[in-house]
mmCIF file of C-alpha atoms in Angstrom:
data_model
loop_
_atom_site.group_PDB
_atom_site.id
_atom_site.type_symbol
_atom_site.label_atom_id
_atom_site.label_comp_id
_atom_site.label_asym_id
_atom_site.label_seq_id
_atom_site.Cartn_x
_atom_site.Cartn_y
_atom_site.Cartn_z
ATOM 1 C CA ASP D 1 9.302 49.254 213.062
ATOM 2 C CA THR D 2 10.531 48.530 209.529
ATOM 3 C CA ALA D 3 10.483 44.790 208.815
ATOM 4 C CA VAL D 4 13.617 44.597 206.641
ATOM 5 C CA SER D 5 15.922 47.583 206.897
ATOM 6 C CA GLN D 6 19.059 48.327 204.912
ATOM 7 C CA THR D 7 21.736 50.929 205.494
ATOM 8 C CA PRO D 8 22.838 53.020 203.816
ATOM 9 C CA LYS D 9 20.089 53.769 201.291
ATOM 10 C CA TYR D 10 22.499 55.641 199.044
ATOM 11 C CA LEU D 11 26.215 55.141 198.637
ATOM 12 C CA VAL D 12 28.495 57.008 196.244
ATOM 13 C CA THR D 13 32.139 55.965 196.162
ATOM 14 C CA GLN D 14 35.240 55.799 194.011
ATOM 15 C CA MET D 15 36.506 52.798 192.077
ATOM 16 C CA GLY D 16 38.843 50.644 194.110
ATOM 17 C CA ASN D 17 37.258 51.457 197.466
ATOM 18 C CA ASP D 18 35.793 48.896 199.878
ATOM 19 C CA LYS D 19 32.240 49.380 201.154
ATOM 20 C CA SER D 20 29.625 47.543 203.199
ATOM 21 C CA ILE D 21 25.827 47.449 203.185
ATOM 22 C CA LYS D 22 24.029 46.259 206.294
ATOM 23 C CA CYS D 23 20.688 44.488 206.529
ATOM 24 C CA GLU D 24 18.547 43.635 209.510
ATOM 25 C CA GLN D 25 15.133 42.016 209.734
ATOM 26 C CA ASN D 26 12.778 41.952 212.708
ATOM 27 C CA LEU D 27 10.311 39.439 211.263
ATOM 28 C CA GLY D 28 11.837 36.488 213.089
ATOM 29 C CA HIS D 29 12.735 34.867 209.758
ATOM 30 C CA ASP D 30 15.615 32.436 209.499
ATOM 31 C CA THR D 31 16.596 32.953 205.859
ATOM 32 C CA MET D 32 18.048 36.083 204.308
ATOM 33 C CA TYR D 33 19.077 37.056 200.787
ATOM 34 C CA TRP D 34 20.941 39.623 198.746
ATOM 35 C CA TYR D 35 19.591 40.521 195.319
ATOM 36 C CA LYS D 36 21.165 42.892 192.790
ATOM 37 C CA GLN D 37 19.114 45.001 190.386
ATOM 38 C CA ASP D 38 21.365 46.257 187.618
ATOM 39 C CA SER D 39 20.853 49.058 185.105
ATOM 40 C CA LYS D 40 18.767 46.769 182.902
ATOM 41 C CA LYS D 41 16.435 46.238 185.867
ATOM 42 C CA PHE D 42 17.171 42.513 186.204
ATOM 43 C CA LEU D 43 16.706 41.403 189.817
ATOM 44 C CA LYS D 44 19.243 38.646 190.370
ATOM 45 C CA ILE D 45 19.953 36.613 193.462
ATOM 46 C CA MET D 46 23.480 36.788 194.801
ATOM 47 C CA PHE D 47 23.493 34.965 198.139
ATOM 48 C CA SER D 48 21.185 33.327 200.631
ATOM 49 C CA TYR D 49 21.805 32.381 204.259
ATOM 50 C CA ASN D 50 19.750 30.190 206.565
ATOM 51 C CA ASN D 51 20.539 30.497 210.266
ATOM 52 C CA LYS D 52 23.950 32.002 209.462
ATOM 53 C CA GLU D 53 24.772 29.223 207.013
ATOM 54 C CA LEU D 54 25.366 29.925 203.312
ATOM 55 C CA ILE D 55 22.806 28.016 201.217
ATOM 56 C CA ILE D 56 22.807 29.806 197.853
ATOM 57 C CA ASN D 57 25.896 31.313 196.272
ATOM 58 C CA GLU D 58 25.448 32.422 192.689
ATOM 59 C CA THR D 59 28.314 33.199 190.346
ATOM 60 C CA VAL D 60 29.410 36.347 192.103
ATOM 61 C CA PRO D 61 32.982 37.726 192.099
ATOM 62 C CA ASN D 62 35.061 36.959 195.192
ATOM 63 C CA ARG D 63 35.137 40.680 195.872
ATOM 64 C CA PHE D 64 31.640 40.257 197.296
ATOM 65 C CA SER D 65 31.611 38.699 200.747
ATOM 66 C CA PRO D 66 28.400 38.274 202.711
ATOM 67 C CA LYS D 67 28.499 37.911 206.470
ATOM 68 C CA SER D 68 25.698 36.741 208.722
ATOM 69 C CA PRO D 69 26.528 37.269 212.425
ATOM 70 C CA ASP D 70 23.086 35.963 213.401
ATOM 71 C CA LYS D 71 19.877 35.006 211.629
ATOM 72 C CA ALA D 72 18.498 38.554 211.833
ATOM 73 C CA HIS D 73 21.442 40.173 210.056
ATOM 74 C CA LEU D 74 23.063 39.737 206.664
ATOM 75 C CA ASN D 75 25.713 42.224 205.636
ATOM 76 C CA LEU D 76 27.369 42.594 202.253
ATOM 77 C CA HIS D 77 30.976 43.702 201.952
ATOM 78 C CA ILE D 78 32.409 44.619 198.570
ATOM 79 C CA ASN D 79 36.149 44.967 197.993
ATOM 80 C CA SER D 80 37.873 46.870 195.189
ATOM 81 C CA LEU D 81 34.699 48.365 193.792
ATOM 82 C CA GLU D 82 34.305 48.503 190.010
ATOM 83 C CA LEU D 83 32.060 50.621 187.780
ATOM 84 C CA GLY D 84 29.938 47.552 187.005
ATOM 85 C CA ASP D 85 29.068 47.165 190.673
ATOM 86 C CA SER D 86 26.802 50.210 190.399
ATOM 87 C CA ALA D 87 23.307 48.892 191.067
ATOM 88 C CA VAL D 88 20.536 48.759 193.615
ATOM 89 C CA TYR D 89 21.121 46.016 196.173
ATOM 90 C CA PHE D 90 18.073 44.537 197.870
ATOM 91 C CA CYS D 91 18.092 42.527 201.045
ATOM 92 C CA ALA D 92 15.209 40.116 201.649
ATOM 93 C CA SER D 93 14.108 37.562 204.193
ATOM 94 C CA SER D 94 11.799 34.573 204.433
ATOM 95 C CA GLN D 95 10.906 31.822 206.847
ATOM 96 C CA PHE D 96 11.960 28.329 205.877
ATOM 97 C CA ARG D 97 9.245 25.809 206.620
ATOM 98 C CA LEU D 98 9.926 22.239 207.554
ATOM 99 C CA ALA D 99 8.691 19.229 205.614
ATOM 100 C CA GLY D 100 4.935 19.124 205.238
ATOM 101 C CA PHE D 101 4.622 22.853 204.688
ATOM 102 C CA ALA D 102 5.049 24.710 201.438
ATOM 103 C CA ASN D 103 8.057 26.895 200.849
ATOM 104 C CA THR D 104 6.578 29.100 198.190
ATOM 105 C CA GLY D 105 9.407 31.558 197.816
ATOM 106 C CA GLU D 106 7.537 34.509 199.332
ATOM 107 C CA LEU D 107 10.161 37.090 200.192
ATOM 108 C CA PHE D 108 10.076 40.263 202.239
ATOM 109 C CA PHE D 109 12.300 42.951 200.774
ATOM 110 C CA GLY D 110 14.060 45.970 202.175
ATOM 111 C CA GLU D 111 13.890 49.324 200.396
ATOM 112 C CA GLY D 112 17.160 48.814 198.574
ATOM 113 C CA SER D 113 20.583 50.430 198.712
ATOM 114 C CA ARG D 114 21.652 52.349 195.614
ATOM 115 C CA LEU D 115 25.385 52.021 195.069
ATOM 116 C CA THR D 116 27.079 54.347 192.593
ATOM 117 C CA VAL D 117 30.729 53.734 191.744
ATOM 118 C CA LEU D 118 32.510 56.654 190.061
ATOM 119 C CA ASP K 1 19.898 32.675 180.466
ATOM 120 C CA GLN K 2 16.594 34.336 181.277
ATOM 121 C CA GLN K 3 14.361 31.696 182.819
ATOM 122 C CA VAL K 4 11.510 34.081 183.586
ATOM 123 C CA LYS K 5 10.500 36.458 180.814
ATOM 124 C CA GLN K 6 8.222 39.446 180.802
ATOM 125 C CA ASN K 7 8.128 40.631 177.221
ATOM 126 C CA SER K 8 6.066 43.763 177.759
ATOM 127 C CA PRO K 9 8.120 46.473 179.451
ATOM 128 C CA SER K 10 5.076 48.658 179.965
ATOM 129 C CA LEU K 11 1.286 48.659 179.896
ATOM 130 C CA SER K 12 -1.282 51.468 180.101
ATOM 131 C CA VAL K 13 -4.851 50.783 181.149
ATOM 132 C CA GLN K 14 -7.850 52.978 181.841
ATOM 133 C CA GLU K 15 -9.126 53.037 185.411
ATOM 134 C CA GLY K 16 -11.886 50.479 185.944
ATOM 135 C CA ARG K 17 -10.753 48.255 183.076
ATOM 136 C CA ILE K 18 -8.857 44.986 183.305
ATOM 137 C CA SER K 19 -5.053 44.881 183.405
ATOM 138 C CA ILE K 20 -3.426 41.715 182.104
ATOM 139 C CA LEU K 21 0.270 41.179 182.721
ATOM 140 C CA ASN K 22 1.971 38.231 181.081
ATOM 141 C CA CYS K 23 4.942 36.077 181.961
ATOM 142 C CA ASP K 24 6.674 33.096 180.345
ATOM 143 C CA TYR K 25 9.149 30.703 181.891
ATOM 144 C CA THR K 26 11.490 28.013 180.648
ATOM 145 C CA ASN K 27 12.429 25.930 183.693
ATOM 146 C CA SER K 28 10.106 22.968 184.298
ATOM 147 C CA MET K 29 11.447 22.617 187.848
ATOM 148 C CA PHE K 30 9.678 25.745 189.081
ATOM 149 C CA ASP K 31 7.072 24.716 191.626
ATOM 150 C CA TYR K 32 5.685 28.093 192.673
ATOM 151 C CA PHE K 33 5.006 31.255 190.738
ATOM 152 C CA LEU K 34 4.669 34.649 192.337
ATOM 153 C CA TRP K 35 3.869 38.216 191.457
ATOM 154 C CA TYR K 36 5.509 41.124 193.222
ATOM 155 C CA LYS K 37 4.613 44.789 193.020
ATOM 156 C CA LYS K 38 7.187 47.558 193.293
ATOM 157 C CA TYR K 39 6.723 51.276 193.797
ATOM 158 C CA PRO K 40 9.619 53.689 193.097
ATOM 159 C CA ALA K 41 12.252 53.859 195.855
ATOM 160 C CA GLU K 42 10.704 50.870 197.622
ATOM 161 C CA GLY K 43 11.467 47.170 197.648
ATOM 162 C CA PRO K 44 9.228 44.666 195.863
ATOM 163 C CA THR K 45 6.245 43.468 197.889
ATOM 164 C CA PHE K 46 4.571 40.107 197.503
ATOM 165 C CA LEU K 47 1.179 40.208 195.797
ATOM 166 C CA ILE K 48 -0.064 36.715 194.988
ATOM 167 C CA SER K 49 1.305 33.253 194.268
ATOM 168 C CA ILE K 50 0.208 30.009 192.670
ATOM 169 C CA SER K 51 1.387 26.456 193.029
ATOM 170 C CA SER K 52 2.439 24.632 189.882
ATOM 171 C CA ILE K 53 -0.303 22.076 190.516
ATOM 172 C CA LYS K 54 -3.053 24.688 190.228
ATOM 173 C CA ASP K 55 -4.242 26.727 187.282
ATOM 174 C CA LYS K 56 -5.887 29.656 189.045
ATOM 175 C CA ASN K 57 -5.583 31.590 192.279
ATOM 176 C CA GLU K 58 -7.697 34.566 193.206
ATOM 177 C CA ASP K 59 -7.265 37.227 195.871
ATOM 178 C CA GLY K 60 -9.685 40.102 195.704
ATOM 179 C CA ARG K 61 -9.093 42.071 192.517
ATOM 180 C CA PHE K 62 -6.037 39.988 191.638
ATOM 181 C CA THR K 63 -6.149 36.642 189.841
ATOM 182 C CA VAL K 64 -3.206 34.637 188.600
ATOM 183 C CA PHE K 65 -3.647 32.057 185.863
ATOM 184 C CA LEU K 66 -1.129 29.332 185.118
ATOM 185 C CA ASN K 67 -0.908 27.401 181.854
ATOM 186 C CA LYS K 68 1.724 24.798 182.606
ATOM 187 C CA SER K 69 1.765 23.220 179.168
ATOM 188 C CA ALA K 70 2.490 26.606 177.601
ATOM 189 C CA LYS K 71 4.821 27.620 180.457
ATOM 190 C CA HIS K 72 2.848 30.816 180.746
ATOM 191 C CA LEU K 73 1.218 32.721 183.559
ATOM 192 C CA SER K 74 -0.722 35.935 183.726
ATOM 193 C CA LEU K 75 -1.894 38.354 186.368
ATOM 194 C CA HIS K 76 -5.342 39.911 185.965
ATOM 195 C CA ILE K 77 -6.269 43.004 187.908
ATOM 196 C CA VAL K 78 -9.908 43.959 187.758
ATOM 197 C CA PRO K 79 -11.016 46.645 188.146
ATOM 198 C CA SER K 80 -7.722 48.508 187.778
ATOM 199 C CA GLN K 81 -7.168 51.466 190.078
ATOM 200 C CA PRO K 82 -4.672 54.354 189.871
ATOM 201 C CA GLY K 83 -2.962 53.003 193.010
ATOM 202 C CA ASP K 84 -2.106 49.861 191.052
ATOM 203 C CA SER K 85 0.373 51.875 188.975
ATOM 204 C CA ALA K 86 3.707 50.219 189.734
ATOM 205 C CA VAL K 87 6.248 47.788 188.317
ATOM 206 C CA TYR K 88 5.060 44.191 188.488
ATOM 207 C CA PHE K 89 7.637 41.437 188.704
ATOM 208 C CA CYS K 90 6.833 37.880 187.765
ATOM 209 C CA ALA K 91 8.875 35.391 189.800
ATOM 210 C CA ALA K 92 9.260 31.648 190.000
ATOM 211 C CA SER K 93 10.762 29.483 192.687
ATOM 212 C CA ALA K 94 12.457 26.121 192.517
ATOM 213 C CA ARG K 95 13.716 23.852 195.229
ATOM 214 C CA VAL K 96 17.458 23.707 195.761
ATOM 215 C CA SER K 97 19.459 21.327 197.954
ATOM 216 C CA GLY K 98 18.331 21.294 201.567
ATOM 217 C CA GLY K 99 14.742 21.999 200.571
ATOM 218 C CA TYR K 100 15.283 25.733 200.253
ATOM 219 C CA GLN K 101 13.681 27.765 197.490
ATOM 220 C CA LYS K 102 15.554 29.859 194.961
ATOM 221 C CA VAL K 103 13.436 32.652 193.506
ATOM 222 C CA THR K 104 14.112 33.899 189.970
ATOM 223 C CA PHE K 105 12.621 37.188 188.805
ATOM 224 C CA GLY K 106 11.557 38.569 185.461
ATOM 225 C CA ILE K 107 12.568 42.052 184.365
ATOM 226 C CA GLY K 108 9.245 43.609 185.319
ATOM 227 C CA THR K 109 6.336 45.315 183.549
ATOM 228 C CA LYS K 110 5.508 48.905 184.370
ATOM 229 C CA LEU K 111 1.754 49.313 184.704
ATOM 230 C CA GLN K 112 0.164 52.723 184.435
ATOM 231 C CA VAL K 113 -3.505 53.032 185.317
ATOM 232 C CA ILE K 114 -4.940 56.209 183.848
ATOM 233 C CA PRO K 115 -7.693 57.927 185.874
#
């Protein structure tokens, strides 16, 4: 009954390979995110989707392509992996509230997926 | 460009005493500030937040103070307990187009509460 679940939790792969990380949330939220925590421990937003629509797209290489088949899923596909892609990738979700209600930025995170590129 | 800064990478506090974690920010457009707690091998979990129009919010042992003129906020934990040992992330959110919020995180402060 995990609220935000990511698979796989660990991924070790060679440079140049293509890999995907899947994320699913059962909280009924309509907004999902991918964050990257690099070796310096910075937690940086990469993408955000609301109801399958891209709403935030930070300066991320084109090799990263998010896909949201429905509002409960946000997958991350990475092409031609590089050493610098090694990081922990966190999926998160939130519920967007309409006008009159505060959108505070409270996020619900998954446990993270540690990607190691050799 | 680090818009949310946590200058203390670590902090050790005796059990029962007060823990004070500090955070500075640079972007005046932030309208909410949040603290998240993270245990090893887990994702961050939301702890407490404060609106930019307030200067204090309290939830049990946790209080967040906001000094908008100094662009500074702090999290007070009192009394500190060993279970509070974790990495604490300061975060700030700003509205982007469409009314959505973009959340920016600091680098985190590792708190160790010594029994």
